[in-house]
Amino acid sequence: MTKIKTLEGRSKAVDDEVVDALAGAIRGEVFREGSAGYDEARTIWNAMVDRRPGLVVRALGASDVRHAVDFARDNGLLMAIRSGGHQIAGHAVADGALLLDLSKMKSVHVDPGARTARVEPGATLGDVDKETQAHALAVPVGVNSTTGIAGLTLGGGFGWITRKHGMTIDNLVSADLVTADGEFVRASKAENADLFWAIRGGGGNFGVVTSFEFQLHPVGPEVLSGLIVHSLDDAPALLRDFRKIADEAEDDLTVWAVLRQAPPLPFLPEEWHGKDVLVFAACYAGDIADAEKAMAPLRALGNPIADVIAPHPFQGWQAAFDPLLTPGMRNYWKSHDFETLSDAAIKIILDAVRNVPDPACEVFIAHVGGAMARVASDATAYPQRSSHFIMNVHTRWEDASKDGACIAWARKLFDAAAPHSVGSVYVNFMPDDEAGRIPGAYGANMDRLAKVKAKYDPKNLFRLNHNIEPAALARAAE
Ligand code: FAD
């Protein structure tokens, strides 16, 4: 017998023959607790999430996905979906649930003539960049190469070239899904347009995506990019200058601010290691010659400790933050959207950074806007197009005894900054305990999302996510 949790939260004993029949029907594998592969499948990026699923189904193709979805639905089982396993909330794995593991479905196929890529959900951003950059092409994705393309895309997706080429979802041409009733469907502007609208920001609520098709753009292979490191003592004036530069920047230029204790980077003088610093991370998506001119005002600011802006391979730059964002640490993140970075918000952030509970904690301030902001807020499920900055409080630490202090630090900063924010939030940056922010994440698009959910998943089979309840269920609960 294998015990698996039901949708109602009960434990159901499933006969071995039933599980064996599932294993025999798929190309992939089935892992019970204790079998090889079980621990790898349940281990995700955020070490705070240490959960033991009842059964793992490792899919190798869309047919396997359909078998798993049918199995979960027909037996009334709670199902978690794992692709890159990077989501901070850890919805990819749940105690007792059926875990559908897509992490080995990693193929990326580029059509250089059409400038499109077909990507399976288990691909990481690094996998996507490797194949697309072989043709000096790229789709806008995030800034950490080990992140999964699937969760990132379904929540929205933004990074170094978003201001020029839009969010990841703005470059999604189509997606193939297995729906809750086990149907294979394609979502695009021409087919199932309501579903296509909903999956561009609505997360894993509507079905299991087995393939994404992206529009690509010429990028690189080298881009002017790099870090400029300053003392945090100079940050009040520098962040005001950063605000102005960001406000006036052309779409090719993206500058993020990172505030933290300096890691022992080889280009930093040793006496700065461990000291509070402000780092500008900058990337220019277009020609190097234009880039030098566009970055000059940023490089002229203050008295930097180090400036390592130079032409870098785009693929390498996309992984530049990987050493700071390694898997296996405990993580609790908090995020706000800002229209502008007010002086008051700057002061609050600086006060917090001077009092981090662990040297691994940091605050990222992402500069967005540009092409991302020129899409109507109801054109995709992701609504928050007008924000100019997205603050992400990366609270990271290793020792579980620090959980309380670290979580409290993040919440305190989050609460203090709230009056200066828009109130919305990027769903991919929400921790597990923020279910109350889901309406804020979707704003005016919430009702429409609930209706699409009711059409494609009326019984809420796909509920281990930042959940959008089907319209009818939500009404019944009122
Ligand atoms: P998983 O944990 O595998 O999945 C998360 C959830 O997505 C699942 O629980 C499920 O509900 C859903 N899901 C996953 N795959 C599928 C599928 N195939 N079909 C249906 N539903 C599915 N985001 C940005 O936009 N820009 C960034 O620069 C950025 N940087 C990040 C850096 C780090 C270190 C981390 C941890 C996250 C970052 N993110 C960023 C957020 C990232 O987009 C989310 O964590 C995203 O959920 C990761 O996708 P995944 O496939 O790895 O997630």
Short mmCIF file of C-alpha atoms and ligand atoms in Angstrom, two decimals, residues 45 81-88 91-92 102 121 142-144 147-148 150-152 154 157-158 204 207-209 256 325 333 426 428-429 464-465, ligand 1:
data_model
loop_
_atom_site.label_atom_id
_atom_site.label_comp_id
_atom_site.label_asym_id
_atom_site.label_seq_id
_atom_site.Cartn_x
_atom_site.Cartn_y
_atom_site.Cartn_z
CA TRP A 45 16.02 25.19 -3.84
CA ILE A 81 3.91 20.07 -9.76
CA ARG A 82 7.66 20.47 -9.80
CA SER A 83 9.68 21.90 -12.66
CA GLY A 84 12.83 23.84 -11.68
CA GLY A 85 11.96 23.57 -7.96
CA HIS A 86 12.96 27.18 -7.32
CA GLN A 87 9.75 28.69 -6.07
CA ILE A 88 10.30 30.29 -2.70
CA HIS A 91 4.50 24.58 -3.68
CA ALA A 92 6.43 22.10 -5.82
CA LEU A 102 8.94 17.45 -14.62
CA PRO A 121 9.17 22.66 -18.49
CA GLY A 142 15.36 35.97 -14.78
CA VAL A 143 18.79 36.70 -13.31
CA ASN A 144 19.64 33.33 -11.77
CA THR A 147 15.71 28.92 -11.94
CA GLY A 148 13.12 26.85 -13.81
CA ALA A 150 8.19 26.87 -16.20
CA GLY A 151 7.36 28.51 -12.88
CA LEU A 152 9.10 31.71 -13.96
CA LEU A 154 3.74 31.07 -15.56
CA GLY A 157 9.23 36.52 -15.69
CA PHE A 158 11.56 39.50 -15.87
CA GLY A 204 0.13 26.66 -12.36
CA GLY A 207 -3.14 22.81 -16.21
CA VAL A 208 0.30 21.26 -16.53
CA VAL A 209 2.40 22.90 -19.23
CA TRP A 256 19.51 46.90 -10.40
CA LEU A 325 21.82 32.45 -4.91
CA TRP A 333 11.49 36.41 0.87
CA TYR A 426 4.81 39.62 -8.07
CA ASN A 428 6.72 34.46 -8.02
CA PHE A 429 8.27 36.33 -5.09
CA LEU A 464 -0.86 23.54 -4.66
CA ASN A 465 0.10 26.98 -5.93
P1 FAD B 1 8.89 25.19 -9.24
O1 FAD B 1 9.19 25.36 -7.79
O2 FAD B 1 9.29 23.95 -9.91
O3 FAD B 1 7.36 25.41 -9.48
C1 FAD B 1 6.65 26.42 -8.83
C2 FAD B 1 5.19 26.29 -9.10
O4 FAD B 1 4.91 26.64 -10.46
C3 FAD B 1 4.64 24.89 -8.94
O5 FAD B 1 4.33 24.63 -7.60
C4 FAD B 1 3.45 24.91 -9.84
O6 FAD B 1 2.35 25.51 -9.18
C5 FAD B 1 3.90 25.79 -10.96
N1 FAD B 1 4.46 25.04 -12.07
C6 FAD B 1 5.76 24.71 -12.27
N2 FAD B 1 5.89 24.05 -13.42
C7 FAD B 1 4.67 23.94 -13.96
C8 FAD B 1 4.16 23.37 -15.15
N3 FAD B 1 4.97 22.79 -16.03
N4 FAD B 1 2.85 23.45 -15.39
C9 FAD B 1 2.03 24.05 -14.51
N5 FAD B 1 2.44 24.61 -13.37
C10 FAD B 1 3.75 24.55 -13.10
N6 FAD B 1 11.68 35.50 -11.16
C11 FAD B 1 11.80 36.45 -12.13
O7 FAD B 1 10.84 36.74 -12.83
N7 FAD B 1 12.98 37.07 -12.34
C12 FAD B 1 14.09 36.78 -11.63
O8 FAD B 1 15.15 37.36 -11.87
C13 FAD B 1 14.01 35.78 -10.62
N8 FAD B 1 15.09 35.43 -9.90
C14 FAD B 1 14.99 34.42 -8.99
C15 FAD B 1 16.13 34.01 -8.31
C16 FAD B 1 16.05 32.97 -7.40
C17 FAD B 1 17.29 32.54 -6.65
C18 FAD B 1 14.82 32.35 -7.13
C19 FAD B 1 14.71 31.27 -6.08
C20 FAD B 1 13.69 32.75 -7.80
C21 FAD B 1 13.76 33.78 -8.74
N9 FAD B 1 12.64 34.20 -9.45
C22 FAD B 1 12.75 35.16 -10.42
C23 FAD B 1 11.32 33.64 -9.14
C24 FAD B 1 11.02 32.45 -10.04
O9 FAD B 1 10.41 32.96 -11.19
C25 FAD B 1 10.06 31.50 -9.32
O10 FAD B 1 10.73 30.96 -8.22
C26 FAD B 1 9.55 30.36 -10.22
O11 FAD B 1 8.42 29.79 -9.61
C27 FAD B 1 10.57 29.30 -10.46
O12 FAD B 1 10.10 28.35 -11.37
P2 FAD B 1 10.43 26.79 -11.17
O13 FAD B 1 9.98 26.07 -12.38
O14 FAD B 1 11.85 26.65 -10.78
O15 FAD B 1 9.49 26.52 -9.95
#
